[in-house]
PDB file of C-alpha atoms and ligand atoms in Angstrom:
ATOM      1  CA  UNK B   1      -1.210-105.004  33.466  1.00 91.00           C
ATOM      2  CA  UNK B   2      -2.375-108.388  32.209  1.00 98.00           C
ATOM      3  CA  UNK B   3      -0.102-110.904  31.093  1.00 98.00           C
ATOM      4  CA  UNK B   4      -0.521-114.070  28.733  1.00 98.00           C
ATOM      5  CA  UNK B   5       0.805-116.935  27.754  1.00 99.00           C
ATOM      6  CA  UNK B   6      -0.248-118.574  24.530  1.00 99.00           C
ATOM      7  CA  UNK B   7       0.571-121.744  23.055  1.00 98.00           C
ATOM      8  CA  UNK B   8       1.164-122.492  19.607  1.00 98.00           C
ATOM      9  CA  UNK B   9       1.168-118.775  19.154  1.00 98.00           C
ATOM     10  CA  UNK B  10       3.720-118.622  16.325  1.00 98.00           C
ATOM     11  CA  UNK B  11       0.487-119.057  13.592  1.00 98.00           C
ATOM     12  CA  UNK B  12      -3.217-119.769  13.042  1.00 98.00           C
ATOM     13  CA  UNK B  13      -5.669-119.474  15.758  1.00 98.00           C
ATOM     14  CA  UNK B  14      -3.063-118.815  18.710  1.00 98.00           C
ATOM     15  CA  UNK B  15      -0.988-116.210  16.416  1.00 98.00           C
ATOM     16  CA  UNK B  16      -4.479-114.201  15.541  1.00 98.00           C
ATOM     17  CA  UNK B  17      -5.493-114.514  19.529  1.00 99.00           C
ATOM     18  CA  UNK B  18      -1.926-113.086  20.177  1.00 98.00           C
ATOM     19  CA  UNK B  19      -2.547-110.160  18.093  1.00 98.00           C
ATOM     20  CA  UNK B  20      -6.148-109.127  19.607  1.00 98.00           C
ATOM     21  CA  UNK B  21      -4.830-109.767  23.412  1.00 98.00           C
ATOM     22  CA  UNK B  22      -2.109-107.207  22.503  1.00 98.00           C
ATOM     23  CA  UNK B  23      -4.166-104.704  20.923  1.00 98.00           C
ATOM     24  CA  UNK B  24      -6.512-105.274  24.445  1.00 98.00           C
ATOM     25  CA  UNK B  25      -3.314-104.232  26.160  1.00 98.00           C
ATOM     26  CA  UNK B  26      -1.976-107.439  27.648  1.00 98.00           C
ATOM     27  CA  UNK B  27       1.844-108.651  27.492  1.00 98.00           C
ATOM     28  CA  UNK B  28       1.703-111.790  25.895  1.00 98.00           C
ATOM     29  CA  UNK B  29       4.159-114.775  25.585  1.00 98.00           C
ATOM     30  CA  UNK B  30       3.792-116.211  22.420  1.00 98.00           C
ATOM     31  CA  UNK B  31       4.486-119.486  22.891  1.00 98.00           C
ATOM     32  CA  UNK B  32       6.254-121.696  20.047  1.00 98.00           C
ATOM     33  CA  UNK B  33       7.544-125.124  20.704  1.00 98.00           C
ATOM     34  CA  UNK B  34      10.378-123.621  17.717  1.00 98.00           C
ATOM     35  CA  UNK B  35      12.537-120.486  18.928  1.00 97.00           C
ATOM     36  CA  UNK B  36      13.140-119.049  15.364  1.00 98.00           C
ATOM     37  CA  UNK B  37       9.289-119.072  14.433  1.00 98.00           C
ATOM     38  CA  UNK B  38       8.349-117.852  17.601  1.00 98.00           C
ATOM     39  CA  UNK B  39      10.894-114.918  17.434  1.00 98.00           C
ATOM     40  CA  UNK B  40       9.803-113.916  13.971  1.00 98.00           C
ATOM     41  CA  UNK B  41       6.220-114.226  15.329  1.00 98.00           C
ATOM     42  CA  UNK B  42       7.200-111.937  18.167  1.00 98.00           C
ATOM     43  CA  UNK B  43       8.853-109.184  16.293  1.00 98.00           C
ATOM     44  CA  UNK B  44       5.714-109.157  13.707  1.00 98.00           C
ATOM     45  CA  UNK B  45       3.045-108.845  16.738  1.00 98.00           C
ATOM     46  CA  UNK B  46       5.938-105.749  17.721  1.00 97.00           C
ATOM     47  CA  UNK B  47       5.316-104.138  21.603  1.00 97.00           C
ATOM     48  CA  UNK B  48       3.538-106.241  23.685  1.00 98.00           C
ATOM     49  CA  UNK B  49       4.936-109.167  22.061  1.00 98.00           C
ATOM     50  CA  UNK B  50       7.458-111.592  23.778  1.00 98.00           C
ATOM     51  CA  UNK B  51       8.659-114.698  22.397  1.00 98.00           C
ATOM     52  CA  UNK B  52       9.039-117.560  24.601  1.00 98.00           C
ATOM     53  CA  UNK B  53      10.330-121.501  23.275  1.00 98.00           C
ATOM     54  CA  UNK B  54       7.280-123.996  24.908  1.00 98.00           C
ATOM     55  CA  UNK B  55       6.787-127.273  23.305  1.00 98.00           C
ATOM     56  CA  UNK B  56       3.865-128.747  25.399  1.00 98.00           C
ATOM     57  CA  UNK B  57       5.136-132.396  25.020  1.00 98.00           C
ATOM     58  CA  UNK B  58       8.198-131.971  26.803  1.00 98.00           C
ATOM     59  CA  UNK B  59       8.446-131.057  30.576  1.00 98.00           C
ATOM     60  CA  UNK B  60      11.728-129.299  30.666  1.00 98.00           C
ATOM     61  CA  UNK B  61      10.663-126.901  27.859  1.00 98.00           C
ATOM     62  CA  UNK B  62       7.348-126.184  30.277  1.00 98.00           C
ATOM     63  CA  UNK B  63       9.941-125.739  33.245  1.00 98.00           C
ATOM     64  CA  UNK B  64      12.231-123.719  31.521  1.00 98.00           C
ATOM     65  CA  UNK B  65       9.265-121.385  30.029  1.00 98.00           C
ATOM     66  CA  UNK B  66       7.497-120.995  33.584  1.00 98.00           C
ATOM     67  CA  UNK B  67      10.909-119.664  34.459  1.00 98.00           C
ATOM     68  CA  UNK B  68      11.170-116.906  31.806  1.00 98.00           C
ATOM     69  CA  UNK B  69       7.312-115.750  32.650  1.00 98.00           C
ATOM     70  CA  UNK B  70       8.307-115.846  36.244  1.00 98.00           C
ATOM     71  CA  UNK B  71      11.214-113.455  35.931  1.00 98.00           C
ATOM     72  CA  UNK B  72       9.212-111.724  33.753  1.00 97.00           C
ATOM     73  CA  UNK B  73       6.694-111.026  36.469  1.00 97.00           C
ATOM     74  CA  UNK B  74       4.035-113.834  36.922  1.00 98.00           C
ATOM     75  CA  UNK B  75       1.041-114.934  34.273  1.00 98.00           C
ATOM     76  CA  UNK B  76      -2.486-113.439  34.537  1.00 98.00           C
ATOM     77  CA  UNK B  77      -3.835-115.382  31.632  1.00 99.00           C
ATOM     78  CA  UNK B  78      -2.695-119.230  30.141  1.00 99.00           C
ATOM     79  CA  UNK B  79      -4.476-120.295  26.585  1.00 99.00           C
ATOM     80  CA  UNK B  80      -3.850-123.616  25.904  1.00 99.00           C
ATOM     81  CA  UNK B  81      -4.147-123.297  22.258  1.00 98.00           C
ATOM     82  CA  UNK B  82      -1.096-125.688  21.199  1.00 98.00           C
ATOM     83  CA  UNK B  83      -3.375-128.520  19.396  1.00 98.00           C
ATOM     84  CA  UNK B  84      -2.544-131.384  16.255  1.00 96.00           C
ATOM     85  CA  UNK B  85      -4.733-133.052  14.145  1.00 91.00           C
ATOM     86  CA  UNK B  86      -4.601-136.913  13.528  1.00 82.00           C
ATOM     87  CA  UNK B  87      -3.626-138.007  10.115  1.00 76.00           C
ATOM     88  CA  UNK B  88      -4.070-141.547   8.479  1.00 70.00           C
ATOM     89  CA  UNK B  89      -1.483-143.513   6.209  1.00 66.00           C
ATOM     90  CA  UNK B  90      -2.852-141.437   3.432  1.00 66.00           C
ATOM     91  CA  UNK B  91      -2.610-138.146   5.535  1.00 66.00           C
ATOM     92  CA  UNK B  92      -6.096-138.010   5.364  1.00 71.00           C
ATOM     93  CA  UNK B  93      -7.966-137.986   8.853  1.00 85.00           C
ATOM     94  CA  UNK B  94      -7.763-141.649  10.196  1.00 88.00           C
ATOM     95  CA  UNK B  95     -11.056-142.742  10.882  1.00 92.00           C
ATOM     96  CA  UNK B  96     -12.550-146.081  13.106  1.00 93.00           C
ATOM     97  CA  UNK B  97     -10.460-148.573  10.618  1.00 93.00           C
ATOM     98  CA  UNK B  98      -7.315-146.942  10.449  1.00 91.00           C
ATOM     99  CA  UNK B  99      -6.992-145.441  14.479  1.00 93.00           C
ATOM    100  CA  UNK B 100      -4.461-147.007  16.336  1.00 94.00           C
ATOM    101  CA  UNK B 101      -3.185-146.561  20.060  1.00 95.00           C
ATOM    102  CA  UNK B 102      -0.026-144.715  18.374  1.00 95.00           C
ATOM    103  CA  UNK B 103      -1.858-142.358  16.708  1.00 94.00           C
ATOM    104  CA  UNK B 104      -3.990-142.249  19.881  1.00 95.00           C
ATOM    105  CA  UNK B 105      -1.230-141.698  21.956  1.00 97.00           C
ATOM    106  CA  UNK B 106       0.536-139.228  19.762  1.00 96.00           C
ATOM    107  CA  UNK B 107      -2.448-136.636  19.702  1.00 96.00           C
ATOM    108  CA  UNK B 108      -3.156-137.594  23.524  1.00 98.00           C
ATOM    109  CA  UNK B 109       0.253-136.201  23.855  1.00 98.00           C
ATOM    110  CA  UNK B 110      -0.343-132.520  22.785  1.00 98.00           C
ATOM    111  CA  UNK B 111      -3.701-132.144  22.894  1.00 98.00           C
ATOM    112  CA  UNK B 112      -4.142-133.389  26.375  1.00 98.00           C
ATOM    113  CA  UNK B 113      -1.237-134.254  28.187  1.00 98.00           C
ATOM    114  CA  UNK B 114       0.126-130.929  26.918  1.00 98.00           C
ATOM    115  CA  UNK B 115      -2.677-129.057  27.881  1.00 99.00           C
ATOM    116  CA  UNK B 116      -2.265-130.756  31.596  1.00 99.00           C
ATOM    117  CA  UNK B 117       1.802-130.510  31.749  1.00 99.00           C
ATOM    118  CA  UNK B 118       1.416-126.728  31.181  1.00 99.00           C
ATOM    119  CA  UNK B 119      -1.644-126.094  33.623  1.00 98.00           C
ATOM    120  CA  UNK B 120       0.100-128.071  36.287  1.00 98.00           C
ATOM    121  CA  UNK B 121       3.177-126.395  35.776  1.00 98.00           C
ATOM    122  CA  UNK B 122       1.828-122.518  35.720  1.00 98.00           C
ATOM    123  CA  UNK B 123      -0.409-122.963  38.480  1.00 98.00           C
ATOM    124  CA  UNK B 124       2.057-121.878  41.049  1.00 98.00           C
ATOM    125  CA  UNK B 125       2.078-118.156  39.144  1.00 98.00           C
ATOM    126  CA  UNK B 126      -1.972-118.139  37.764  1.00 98.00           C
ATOM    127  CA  UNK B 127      -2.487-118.643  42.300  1.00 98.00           C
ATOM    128  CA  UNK B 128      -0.244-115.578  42.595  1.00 98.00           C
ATOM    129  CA  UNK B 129      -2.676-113.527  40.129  1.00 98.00           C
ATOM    130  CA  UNK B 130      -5.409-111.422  40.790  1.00 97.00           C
ATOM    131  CA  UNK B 131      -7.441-112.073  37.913  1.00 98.00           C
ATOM    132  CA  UNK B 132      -6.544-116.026  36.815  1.00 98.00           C
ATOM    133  CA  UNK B 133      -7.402-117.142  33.960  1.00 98.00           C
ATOM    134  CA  UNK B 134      -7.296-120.219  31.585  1.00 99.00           C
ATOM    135  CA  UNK B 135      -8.817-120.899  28.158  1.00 99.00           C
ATOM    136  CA  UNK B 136      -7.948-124.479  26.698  1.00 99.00           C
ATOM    137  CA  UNK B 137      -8.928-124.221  23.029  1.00 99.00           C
ATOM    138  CA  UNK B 138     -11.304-127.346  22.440  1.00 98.00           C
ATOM    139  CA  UNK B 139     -13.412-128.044  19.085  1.00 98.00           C
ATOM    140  CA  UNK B 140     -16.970-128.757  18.474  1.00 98.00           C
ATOM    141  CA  UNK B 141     -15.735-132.290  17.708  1.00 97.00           C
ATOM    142  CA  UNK B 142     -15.822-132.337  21.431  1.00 98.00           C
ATOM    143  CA  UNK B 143     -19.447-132.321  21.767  1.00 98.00           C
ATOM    144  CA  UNK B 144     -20.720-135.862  22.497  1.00 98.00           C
ATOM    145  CA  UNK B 145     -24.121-134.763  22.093  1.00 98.00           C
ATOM    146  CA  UNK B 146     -23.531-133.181  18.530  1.00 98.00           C
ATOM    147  CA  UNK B 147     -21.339-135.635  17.367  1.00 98.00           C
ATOM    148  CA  UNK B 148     -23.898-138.683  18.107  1.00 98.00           C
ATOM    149  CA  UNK B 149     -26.746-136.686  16.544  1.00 98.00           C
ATOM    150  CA  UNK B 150     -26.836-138.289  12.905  1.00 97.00           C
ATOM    151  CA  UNK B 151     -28.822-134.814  12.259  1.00 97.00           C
ATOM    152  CA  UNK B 152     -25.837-132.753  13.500  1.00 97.00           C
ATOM    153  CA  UNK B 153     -23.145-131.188  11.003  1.00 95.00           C
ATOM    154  CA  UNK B 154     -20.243-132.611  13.709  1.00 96.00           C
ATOM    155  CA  UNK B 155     -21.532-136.435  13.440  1.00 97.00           C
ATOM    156  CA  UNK B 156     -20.213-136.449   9.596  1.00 95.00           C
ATOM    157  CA  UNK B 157     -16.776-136.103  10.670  1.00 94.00           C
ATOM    158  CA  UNK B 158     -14.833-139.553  10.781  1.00 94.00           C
ATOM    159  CA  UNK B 159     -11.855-139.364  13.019  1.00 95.00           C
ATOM    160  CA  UNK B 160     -11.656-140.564  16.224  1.00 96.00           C
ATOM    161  CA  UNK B 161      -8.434-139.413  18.328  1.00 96.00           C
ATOM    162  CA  UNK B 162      -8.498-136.051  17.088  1.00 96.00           C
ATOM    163  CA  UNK B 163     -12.560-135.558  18.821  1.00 97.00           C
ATOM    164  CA  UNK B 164     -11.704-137.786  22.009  1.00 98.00           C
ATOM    165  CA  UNK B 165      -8.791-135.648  22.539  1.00 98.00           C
ATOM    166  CA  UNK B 166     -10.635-132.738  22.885  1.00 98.00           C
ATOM    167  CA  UNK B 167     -13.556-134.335  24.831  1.00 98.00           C
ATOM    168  CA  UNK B 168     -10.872-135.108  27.215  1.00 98.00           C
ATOM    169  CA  UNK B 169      -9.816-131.352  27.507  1.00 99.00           C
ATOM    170  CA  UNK B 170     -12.963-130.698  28.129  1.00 98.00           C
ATOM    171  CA  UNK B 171     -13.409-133.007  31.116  1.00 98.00           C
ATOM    172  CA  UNK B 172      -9.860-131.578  32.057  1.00 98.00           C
ATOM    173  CA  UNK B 173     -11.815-128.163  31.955  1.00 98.00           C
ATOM    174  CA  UNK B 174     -14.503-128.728  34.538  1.00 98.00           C
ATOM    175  CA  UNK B 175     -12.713-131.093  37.080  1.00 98.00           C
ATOM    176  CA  UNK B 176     -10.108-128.011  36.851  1.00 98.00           C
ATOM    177  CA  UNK B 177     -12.983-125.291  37.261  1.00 98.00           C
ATOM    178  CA  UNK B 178     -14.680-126.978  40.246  1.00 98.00           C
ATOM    179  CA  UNK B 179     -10.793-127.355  42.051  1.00 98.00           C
ATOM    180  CA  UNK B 180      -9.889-123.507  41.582  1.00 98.00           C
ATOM    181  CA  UNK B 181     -12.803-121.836  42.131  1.00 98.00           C
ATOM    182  CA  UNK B 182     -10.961-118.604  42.130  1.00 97.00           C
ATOM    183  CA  UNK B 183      -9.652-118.629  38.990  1.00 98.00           C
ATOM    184  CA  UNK B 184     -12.019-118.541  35.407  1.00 98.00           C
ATOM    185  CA  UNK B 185     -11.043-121.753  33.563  1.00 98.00           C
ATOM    186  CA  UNK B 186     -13.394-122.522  30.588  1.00 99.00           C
ATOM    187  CA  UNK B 187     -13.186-124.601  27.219  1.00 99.00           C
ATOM    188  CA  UNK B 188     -13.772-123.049  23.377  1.00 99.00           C
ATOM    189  CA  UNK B 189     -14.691-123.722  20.247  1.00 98.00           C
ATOM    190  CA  UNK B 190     -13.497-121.775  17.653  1.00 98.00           C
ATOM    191  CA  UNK B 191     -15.438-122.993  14.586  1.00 98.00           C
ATOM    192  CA  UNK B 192     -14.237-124.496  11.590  1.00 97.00           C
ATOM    193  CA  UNK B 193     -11.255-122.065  11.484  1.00 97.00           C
ATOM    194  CA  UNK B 194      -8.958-121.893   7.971  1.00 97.00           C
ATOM    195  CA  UNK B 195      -5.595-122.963   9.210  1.00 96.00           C
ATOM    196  CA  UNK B 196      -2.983-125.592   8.397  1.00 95.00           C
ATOM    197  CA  UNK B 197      -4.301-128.135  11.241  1.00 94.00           C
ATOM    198  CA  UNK B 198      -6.968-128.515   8.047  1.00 92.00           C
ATOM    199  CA  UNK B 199      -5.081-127.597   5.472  1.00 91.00           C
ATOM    200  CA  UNK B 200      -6.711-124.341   5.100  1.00 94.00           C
ATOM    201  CA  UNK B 201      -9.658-125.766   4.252  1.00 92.00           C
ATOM    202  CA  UNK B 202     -12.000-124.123   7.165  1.00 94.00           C
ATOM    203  CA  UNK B 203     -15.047-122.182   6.205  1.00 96.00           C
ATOM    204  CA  UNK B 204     -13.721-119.563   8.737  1.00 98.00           C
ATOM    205  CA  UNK B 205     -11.099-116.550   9.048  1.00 98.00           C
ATOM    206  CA  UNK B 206      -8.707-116.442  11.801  1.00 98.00           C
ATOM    207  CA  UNK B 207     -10.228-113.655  13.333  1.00 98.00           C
ATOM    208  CA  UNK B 208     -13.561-115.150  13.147  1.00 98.00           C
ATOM    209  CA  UNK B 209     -12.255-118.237  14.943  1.00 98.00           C
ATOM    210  CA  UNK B 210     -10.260-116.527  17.446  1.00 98.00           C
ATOM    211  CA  UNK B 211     -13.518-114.249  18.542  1.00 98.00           C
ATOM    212  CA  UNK B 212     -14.039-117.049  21.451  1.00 98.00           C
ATOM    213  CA  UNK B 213     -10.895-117.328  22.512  1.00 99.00           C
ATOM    214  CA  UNK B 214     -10.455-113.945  23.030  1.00 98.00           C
ATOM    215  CA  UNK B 215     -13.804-113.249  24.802  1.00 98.00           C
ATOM    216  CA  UNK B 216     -12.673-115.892  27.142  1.00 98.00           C
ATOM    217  CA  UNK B 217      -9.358-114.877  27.824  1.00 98.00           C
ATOM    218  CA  UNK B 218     -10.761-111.522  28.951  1.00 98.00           C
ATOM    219  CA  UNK B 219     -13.380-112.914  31.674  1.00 98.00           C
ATOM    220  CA  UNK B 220     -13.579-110.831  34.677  1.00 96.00           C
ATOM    221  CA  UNK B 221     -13.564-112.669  38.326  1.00 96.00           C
ATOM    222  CA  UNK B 222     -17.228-112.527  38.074  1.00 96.00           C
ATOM    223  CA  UNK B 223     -17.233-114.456  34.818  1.00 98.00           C
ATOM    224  CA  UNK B 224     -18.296-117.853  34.091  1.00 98.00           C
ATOM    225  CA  UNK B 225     -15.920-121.383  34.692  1.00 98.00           C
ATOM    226  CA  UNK B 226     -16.154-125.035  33.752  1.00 98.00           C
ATOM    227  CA  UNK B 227     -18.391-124.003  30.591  1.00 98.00           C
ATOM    228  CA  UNK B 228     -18.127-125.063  26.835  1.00 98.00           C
ATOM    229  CA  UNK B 229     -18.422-122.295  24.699  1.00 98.00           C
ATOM    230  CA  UNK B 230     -18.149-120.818  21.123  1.00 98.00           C
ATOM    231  CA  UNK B 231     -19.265-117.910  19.507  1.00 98.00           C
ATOM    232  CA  UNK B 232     -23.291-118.100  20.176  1.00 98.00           C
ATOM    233  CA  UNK B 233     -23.180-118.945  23.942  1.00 98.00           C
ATOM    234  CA  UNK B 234     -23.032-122.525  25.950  1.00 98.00           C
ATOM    235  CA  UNK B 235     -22.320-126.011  23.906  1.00 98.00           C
ATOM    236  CA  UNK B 236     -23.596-129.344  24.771  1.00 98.00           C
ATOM    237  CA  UNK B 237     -21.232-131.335  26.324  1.00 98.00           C
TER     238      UNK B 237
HETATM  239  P1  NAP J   1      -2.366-124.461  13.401  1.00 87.31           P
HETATM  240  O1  NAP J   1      -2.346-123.235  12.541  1.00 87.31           O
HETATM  241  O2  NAP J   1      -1.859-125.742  12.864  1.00 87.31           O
HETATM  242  O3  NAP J   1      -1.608-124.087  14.751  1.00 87.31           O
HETATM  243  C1  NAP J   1      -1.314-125.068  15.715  1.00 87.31           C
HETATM  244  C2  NAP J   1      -0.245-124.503  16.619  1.00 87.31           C
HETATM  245  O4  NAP J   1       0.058-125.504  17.627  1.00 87.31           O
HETATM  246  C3  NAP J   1       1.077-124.215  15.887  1.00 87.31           C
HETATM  247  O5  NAP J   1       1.665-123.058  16.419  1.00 87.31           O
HETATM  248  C4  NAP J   1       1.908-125.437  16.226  1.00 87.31           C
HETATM  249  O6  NAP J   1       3.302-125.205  16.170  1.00 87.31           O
HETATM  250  C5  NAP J   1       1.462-125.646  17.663  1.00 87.31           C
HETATM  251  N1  NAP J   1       1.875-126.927  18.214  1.00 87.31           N
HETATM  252  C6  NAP J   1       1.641-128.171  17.744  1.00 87.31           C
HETATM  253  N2  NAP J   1       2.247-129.085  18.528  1.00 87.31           N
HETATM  254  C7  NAP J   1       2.882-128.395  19.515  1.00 87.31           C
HETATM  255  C8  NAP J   1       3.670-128.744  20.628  1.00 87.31           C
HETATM  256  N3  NAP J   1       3.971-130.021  20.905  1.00 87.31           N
HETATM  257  N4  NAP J   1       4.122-127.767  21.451  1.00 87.31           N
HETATM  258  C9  NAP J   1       3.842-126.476  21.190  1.00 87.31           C
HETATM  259  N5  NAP J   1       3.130-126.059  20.140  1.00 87.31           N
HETATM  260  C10 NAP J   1       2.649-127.013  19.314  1.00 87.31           C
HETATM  261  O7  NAP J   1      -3.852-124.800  13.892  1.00 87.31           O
HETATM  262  P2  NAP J   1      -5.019-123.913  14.547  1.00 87.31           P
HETATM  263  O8  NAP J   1      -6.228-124.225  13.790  1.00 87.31           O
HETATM  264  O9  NAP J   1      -4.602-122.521  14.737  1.00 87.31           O
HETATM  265  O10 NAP J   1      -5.159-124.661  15.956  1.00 87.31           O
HETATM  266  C11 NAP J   1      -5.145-123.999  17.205  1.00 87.31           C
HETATM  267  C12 NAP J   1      -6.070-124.749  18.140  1.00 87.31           C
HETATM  268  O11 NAP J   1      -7.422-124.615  17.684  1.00 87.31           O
HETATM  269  C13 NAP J   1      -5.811-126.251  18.236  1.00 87.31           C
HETATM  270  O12 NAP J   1      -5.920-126.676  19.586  1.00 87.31           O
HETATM  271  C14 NAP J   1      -6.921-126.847  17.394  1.00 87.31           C
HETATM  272  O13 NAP J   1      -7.231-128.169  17.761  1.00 87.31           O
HETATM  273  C15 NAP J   1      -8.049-125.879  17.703  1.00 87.31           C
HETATM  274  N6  NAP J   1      -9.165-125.872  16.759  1.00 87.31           N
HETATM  275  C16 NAP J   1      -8.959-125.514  15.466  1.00 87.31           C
HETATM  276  C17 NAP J   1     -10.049-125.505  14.605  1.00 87.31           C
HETATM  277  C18 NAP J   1      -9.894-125.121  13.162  1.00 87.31           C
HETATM  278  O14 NAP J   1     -10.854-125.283  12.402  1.00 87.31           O
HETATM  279  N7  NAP J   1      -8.764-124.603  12.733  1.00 87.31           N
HETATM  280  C19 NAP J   1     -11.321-125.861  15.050  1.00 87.31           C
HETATM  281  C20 NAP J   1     -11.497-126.208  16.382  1.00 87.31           C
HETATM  282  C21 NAP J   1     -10.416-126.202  17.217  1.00 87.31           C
HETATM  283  P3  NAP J   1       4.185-125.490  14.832  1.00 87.31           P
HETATM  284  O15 NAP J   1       4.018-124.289  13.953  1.00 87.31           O
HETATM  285  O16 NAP J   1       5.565-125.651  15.384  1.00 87.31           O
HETATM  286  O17 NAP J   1       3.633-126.743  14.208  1.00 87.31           O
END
């Protein structure tokens, strides 16, 4: 038996990746950093489904939640899926003029420093498993490459924490891969996925987006680590 934990589970991305690990047969913790949406999450995904409270910004939620999966038997699988988008005075996405080391800080603080706290703090069980594996959910905003190719779709996009943040995971990613060898540890891109992190404007459905994910979640021991992927095959860093 396989079991998962997924951030940010309660909706969007993590919520559709939820439903497809189930229907592989895993046990998955769907993470939610609120109790009541994660619940009602749970009892919608039905058997296979177990609600667990994990807000990734906050290290006694993390402790508390490594607990629960403990008793509950150990953790096969970790997504880091948990992610926030930066937003401008006008709520639009705050671009080169309007960034500041706040805003910087504040989408540090889930997108990486969450994705870290948790890693750190469920190693101890993924070392136990026979099978470990961890997905942290990046963006094609991560790519350096594609983002500093005027010619590239990704180079249009404005913001500035929100892409750094995830080109952080993604370093994150490999210095983690080449550390644990034993376990699978890779970073996706889902595409431009409709969810509220855009308010619903992506191009994509959920179950488009969470394709990647999912394929990466279910990597065998023999499967690839410290790679950048979405749907096609290999990114450029
Ligand atoms: P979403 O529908 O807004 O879901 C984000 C999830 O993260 C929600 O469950 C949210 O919980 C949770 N979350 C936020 N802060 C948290 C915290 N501190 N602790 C625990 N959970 C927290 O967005 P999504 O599109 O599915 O995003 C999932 C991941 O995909 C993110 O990492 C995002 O960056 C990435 N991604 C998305 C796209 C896209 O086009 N949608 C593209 C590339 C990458 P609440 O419900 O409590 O807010």
């Amino acid at each position: 038996m396989t079991t998962t934990l997924i951030t940010g589970a309660n909706k969007g991305l993590g919520y559709e990746t939820a439903r497809r690990l189930i229907a592989e047969g895993h046990t998955v913790y769907v993470g939610s950093r609120d109790a009541d949406r994660g619940r009602g999450a749970a009892e919608r995904l039905g058997d296979g489904a177990r609600a667990v409270q994990i807000d990734v910004t906050d290290d006694a939620s993390v402790a508390a939640a490594v607990s629960t999966i403990e008793a509950g038997g150990g953790l096969d699988v970790l997504v880091n899926n948990a992610g926030v988008e930066a937003r401008g005075p006008d709520n639009g996405v705050a671009g080169a003029a309007e960034v500041t080391a706040d805003l910087m800080r504040e989408v540090f603080e889930t997108n990486v420093f969450g994705t870290v706290r948790v890693t750190h703090a469920f190693l101890p069980l993924l070392r136990r498993s026979a099978s470990p594996v961890v997905v942290n959910v990046s963006s094609g905003l991560a790519s350096l490459t594609h983002v500093a190719d005027p010619g590239h779709p990704a180079a249009a996009y404005p913001g500035v924490a929100y892409p750094a943040s995830k080109a952080a995971v993604n370093m994150v990613t490999v210095q983690y891969a080449k550390a644990f060898p034993d376990m699978r540890i890779n970073a996706v891109e889902p595409g431009f996925t409709k969810t509220d992190l855009n308010g619903n404007t992506g191009t994509q459905t959920v179950e488009e987006g969470a394709e990647i994910i999912v394929r990466m979640a279910r990597l065998d021991p023999d499967g690839p680590s410290g790679g950048y992927f979405d749907v096609t095959g290999p990114l450029p860093w």
